[in-house]
Short mmCIF file of C-alpha atoms in Angstrom, two decimals:
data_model
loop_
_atom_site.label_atom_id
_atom_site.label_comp_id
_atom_site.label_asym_id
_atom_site.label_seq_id
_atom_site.Cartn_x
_atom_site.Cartn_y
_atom_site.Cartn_z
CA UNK A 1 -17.40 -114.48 -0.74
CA UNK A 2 -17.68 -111.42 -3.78
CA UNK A 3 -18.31 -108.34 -2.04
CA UNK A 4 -21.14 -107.00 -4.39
CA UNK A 5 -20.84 -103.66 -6.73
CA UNK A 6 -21.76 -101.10 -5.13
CA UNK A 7 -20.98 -102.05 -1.96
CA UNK A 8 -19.33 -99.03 0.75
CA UNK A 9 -16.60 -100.97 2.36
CA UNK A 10 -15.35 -99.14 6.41
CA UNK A 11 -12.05 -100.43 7.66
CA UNK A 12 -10.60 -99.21 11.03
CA UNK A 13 -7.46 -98.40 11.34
CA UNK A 14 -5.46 -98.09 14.30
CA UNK A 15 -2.28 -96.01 15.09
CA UNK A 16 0.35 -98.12 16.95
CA UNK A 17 2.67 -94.64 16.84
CA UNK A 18 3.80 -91.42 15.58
CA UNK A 19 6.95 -90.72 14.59
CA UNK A 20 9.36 -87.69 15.24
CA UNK A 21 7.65 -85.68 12.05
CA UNK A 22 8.82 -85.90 8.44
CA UNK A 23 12.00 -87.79 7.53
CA UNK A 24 15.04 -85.31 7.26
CA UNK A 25 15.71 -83.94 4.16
CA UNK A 26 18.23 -85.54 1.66
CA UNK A 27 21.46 -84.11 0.91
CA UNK A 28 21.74 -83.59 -3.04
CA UNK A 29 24.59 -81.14 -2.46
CA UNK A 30 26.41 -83.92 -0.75
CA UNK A 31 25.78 -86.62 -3.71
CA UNK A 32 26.35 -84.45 -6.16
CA UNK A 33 29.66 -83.06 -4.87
CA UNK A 34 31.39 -86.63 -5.46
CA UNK A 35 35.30 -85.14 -4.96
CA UNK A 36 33.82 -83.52 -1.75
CA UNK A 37 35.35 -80.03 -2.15
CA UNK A 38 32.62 -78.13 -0.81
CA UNK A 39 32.09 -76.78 -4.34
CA UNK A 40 29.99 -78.69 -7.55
CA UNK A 41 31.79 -78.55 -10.64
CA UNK A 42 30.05 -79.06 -14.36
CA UNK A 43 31.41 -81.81 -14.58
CA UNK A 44 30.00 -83.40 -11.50
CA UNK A 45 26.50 -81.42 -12.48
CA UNK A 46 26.89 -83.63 -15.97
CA UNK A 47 27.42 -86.73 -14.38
CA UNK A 48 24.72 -86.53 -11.70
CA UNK A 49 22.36 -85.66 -14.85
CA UNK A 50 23.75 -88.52 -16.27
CA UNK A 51 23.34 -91.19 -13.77
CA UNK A 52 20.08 -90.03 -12.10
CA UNK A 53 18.26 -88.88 -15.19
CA UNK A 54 19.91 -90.30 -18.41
CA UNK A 55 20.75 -87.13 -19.82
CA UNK A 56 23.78 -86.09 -21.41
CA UNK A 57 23.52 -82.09 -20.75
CA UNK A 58 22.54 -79.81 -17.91
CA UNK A 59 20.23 -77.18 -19.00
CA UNK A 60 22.35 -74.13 -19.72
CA UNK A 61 19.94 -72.01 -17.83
CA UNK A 62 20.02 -74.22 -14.43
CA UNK A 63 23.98 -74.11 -14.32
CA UNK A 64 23.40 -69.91 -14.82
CA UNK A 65 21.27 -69.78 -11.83
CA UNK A 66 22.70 -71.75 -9.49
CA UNK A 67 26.54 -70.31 -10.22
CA UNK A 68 25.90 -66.91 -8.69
CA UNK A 69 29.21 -65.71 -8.89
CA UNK A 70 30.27 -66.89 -12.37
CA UNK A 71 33.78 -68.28 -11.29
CA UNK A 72 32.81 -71.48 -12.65
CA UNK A 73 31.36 -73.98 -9.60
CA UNK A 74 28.85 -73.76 -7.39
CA UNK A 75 28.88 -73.33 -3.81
CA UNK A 76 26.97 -74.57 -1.05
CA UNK A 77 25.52 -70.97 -0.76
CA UNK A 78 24.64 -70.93 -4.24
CA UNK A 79 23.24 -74.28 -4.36
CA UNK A 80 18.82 -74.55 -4.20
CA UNK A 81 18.43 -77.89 -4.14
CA UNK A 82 18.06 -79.82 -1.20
CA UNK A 83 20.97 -80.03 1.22
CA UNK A 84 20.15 -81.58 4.40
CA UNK A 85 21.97 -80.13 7.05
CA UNK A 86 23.56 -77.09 7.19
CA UNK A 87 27.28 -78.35 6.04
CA UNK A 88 29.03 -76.59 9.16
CA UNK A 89 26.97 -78.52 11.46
CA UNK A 90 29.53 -81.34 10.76
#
């Protein structure tokens, strides 16, 4: 059986339940800190970039404004990105 052009097409739907809100949010400080120092070198910036976006460089300007402090890494302070739980909660 076609259903014809032009045709308005109601569905019910039904809602067997409702969860506990959105999911939690992911830890990219986590992933990206793979020697798990509490602190995200270039390096492990570069090879994040690498594996999860296929490119060779960070953008000069992100690794500016997320290293606050200059000295070189940045901390879970510094970091914007998405980082779950607070990391003294564990």
């Amino acid at each position: 059986a076609d259903i014809p052009g032009g045709a308005t097409l109601h569905f019910d739907v039904e809602v067997m339940a409702i969860n506990g809100g959105a999911p939690p949010e992911p830890n990219l400080f986590e992933a990206i800190d793979t020697d798990k120092d509490g602190k995200i070198s270039r390096e492990e910036v570069n090879f994040y970039f690498k594996q999860q976006r296929g490119q060779d460089e960070v953008p000069e300007e992100l690794w500016e404004y997320e290293d606050k402090d200059k000295d070189g890494f940045i901390s879970w302070d510094e970091f914007t990105g998405p980082k779950g739980e607070d990391m003294g909660a564990e």
